[in-house]
PDB file of C-alpha atoms in Angstrom:
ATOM      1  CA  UNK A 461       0.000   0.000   0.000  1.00  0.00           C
ATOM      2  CA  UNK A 462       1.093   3.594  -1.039  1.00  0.00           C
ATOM      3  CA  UNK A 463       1.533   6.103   1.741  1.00  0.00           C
ATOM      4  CA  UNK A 464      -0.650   9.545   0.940  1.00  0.00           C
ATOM      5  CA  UNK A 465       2.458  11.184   0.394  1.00  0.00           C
ATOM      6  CA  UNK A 466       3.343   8.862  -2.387  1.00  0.00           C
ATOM      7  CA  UNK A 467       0.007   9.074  -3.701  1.00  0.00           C
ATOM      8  CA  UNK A 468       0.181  13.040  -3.809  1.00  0.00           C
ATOM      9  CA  UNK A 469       3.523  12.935  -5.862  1.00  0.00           C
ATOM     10  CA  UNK A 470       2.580  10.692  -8.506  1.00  0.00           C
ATOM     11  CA  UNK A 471      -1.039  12.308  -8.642  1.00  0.00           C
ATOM     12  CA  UNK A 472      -2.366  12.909 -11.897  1.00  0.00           C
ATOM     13  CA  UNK A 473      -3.013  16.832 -12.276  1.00  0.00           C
ATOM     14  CA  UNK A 474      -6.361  17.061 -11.884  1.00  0.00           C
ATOM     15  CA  UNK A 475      -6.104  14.991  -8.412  1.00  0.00           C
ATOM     16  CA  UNK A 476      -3.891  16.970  -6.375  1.00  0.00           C
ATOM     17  CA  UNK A 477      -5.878  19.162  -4.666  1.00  0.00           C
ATOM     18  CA  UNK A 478      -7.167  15.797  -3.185  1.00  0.00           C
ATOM     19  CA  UNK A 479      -4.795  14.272  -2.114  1.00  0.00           C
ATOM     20  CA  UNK A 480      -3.659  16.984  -0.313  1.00  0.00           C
ATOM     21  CA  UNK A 481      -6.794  17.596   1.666  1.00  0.00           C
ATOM     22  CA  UNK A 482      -6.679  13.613   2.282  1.00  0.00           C
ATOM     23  CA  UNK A 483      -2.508  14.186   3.440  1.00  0.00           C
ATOM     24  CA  UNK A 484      -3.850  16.906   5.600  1.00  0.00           C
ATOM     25  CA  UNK A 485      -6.916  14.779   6.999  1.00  0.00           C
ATOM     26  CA  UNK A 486      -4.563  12.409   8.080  1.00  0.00           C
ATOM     27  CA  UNK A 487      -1.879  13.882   9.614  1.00  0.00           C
ATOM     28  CA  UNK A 488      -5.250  15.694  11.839  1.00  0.00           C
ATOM     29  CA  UNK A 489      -6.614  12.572  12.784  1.00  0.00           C
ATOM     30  CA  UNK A 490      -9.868  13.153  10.205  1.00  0.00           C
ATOM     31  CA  UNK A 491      -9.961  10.073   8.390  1.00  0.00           C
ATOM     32  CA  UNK A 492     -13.153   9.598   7.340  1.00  0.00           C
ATOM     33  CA  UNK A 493     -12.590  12.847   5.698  1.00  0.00           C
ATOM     34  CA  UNK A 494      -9.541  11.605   4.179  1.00  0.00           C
ATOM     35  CA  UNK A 495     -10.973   8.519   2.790  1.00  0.00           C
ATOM     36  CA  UNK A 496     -13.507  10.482   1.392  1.00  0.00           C
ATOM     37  CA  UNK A 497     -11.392  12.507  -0.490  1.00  0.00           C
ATOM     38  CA  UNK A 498      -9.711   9.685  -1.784  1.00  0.00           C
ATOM     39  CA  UNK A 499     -11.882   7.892  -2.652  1.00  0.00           C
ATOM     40  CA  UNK A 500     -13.616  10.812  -5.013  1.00  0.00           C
ATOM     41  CA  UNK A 501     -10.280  10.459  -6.339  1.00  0.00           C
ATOM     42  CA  UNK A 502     -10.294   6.985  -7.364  1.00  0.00           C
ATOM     43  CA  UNK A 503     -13.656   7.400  -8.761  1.00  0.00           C
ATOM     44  CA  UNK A 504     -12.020   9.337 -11.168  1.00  0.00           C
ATOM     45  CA  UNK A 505      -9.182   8.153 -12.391  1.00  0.00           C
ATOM     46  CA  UNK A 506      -8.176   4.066 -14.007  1.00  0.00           C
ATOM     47  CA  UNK A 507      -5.362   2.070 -13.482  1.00  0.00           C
ATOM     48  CA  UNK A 508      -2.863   1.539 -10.979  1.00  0.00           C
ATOM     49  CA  UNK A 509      -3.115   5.643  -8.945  1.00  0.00           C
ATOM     50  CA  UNK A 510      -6.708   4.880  -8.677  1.00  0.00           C
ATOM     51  CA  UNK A 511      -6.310   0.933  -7.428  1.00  0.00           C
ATOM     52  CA  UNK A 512      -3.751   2.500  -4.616  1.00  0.00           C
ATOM     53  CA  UNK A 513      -5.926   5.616  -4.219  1.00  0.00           C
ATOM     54  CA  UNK A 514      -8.639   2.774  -3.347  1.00  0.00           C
ATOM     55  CA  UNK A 515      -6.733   0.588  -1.367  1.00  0.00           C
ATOM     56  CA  UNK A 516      -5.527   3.494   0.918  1.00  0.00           C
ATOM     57  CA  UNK A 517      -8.903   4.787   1.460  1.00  0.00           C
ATOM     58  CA  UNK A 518     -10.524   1.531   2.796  1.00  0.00           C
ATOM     59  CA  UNK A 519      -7.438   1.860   4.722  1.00  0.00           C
ATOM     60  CA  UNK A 520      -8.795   5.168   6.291  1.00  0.00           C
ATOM     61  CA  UNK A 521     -12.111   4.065   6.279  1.00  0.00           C
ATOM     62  CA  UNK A 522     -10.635   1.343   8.739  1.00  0.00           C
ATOM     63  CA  UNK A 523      -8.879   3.665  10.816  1.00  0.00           C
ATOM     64  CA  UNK A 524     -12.090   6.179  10.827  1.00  0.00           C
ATOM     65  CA  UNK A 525     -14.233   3.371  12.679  1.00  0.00           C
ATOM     66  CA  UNK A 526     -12.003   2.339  14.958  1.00  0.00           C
ATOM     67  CA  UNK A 527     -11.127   6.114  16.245  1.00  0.00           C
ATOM     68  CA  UNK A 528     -15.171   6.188  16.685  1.00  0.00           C
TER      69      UNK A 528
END
């Protein structure tokens, strides 16, 4: 699994600004917001950034639940 870090510098253009509200959701706890954000992401985009974009937010999703 990709980091969001490494998600946010091999982001395709137009997902950026996502990934950095998701890198910013996480490193503030928020990670239901940051799985959201990903996965909007990964909605959008095919291949392999949007499989790891995927992966990482059932990650946060995971994370989100269990800080509930």
């Amino acid at each position: 699994m990709k980091t969001c870090y490494d998600l946010l510098m091999t982001a395709p253009d137009r997902q950026v600004k996502r990934c950095q509200i998701a890198h910013c959701s996480i490193t503030e706890g928020r990670w239901g917001d940051a799985a959201f954000s990903l996965r909007n992401a990964a909605a959008e985009e095919r291949g392999d950034w949007g499989a790891e974009a995927e992966v990482l937010a059932e990650y946060c999703e995971l994370n989100s639940t269990s800080a509930a």
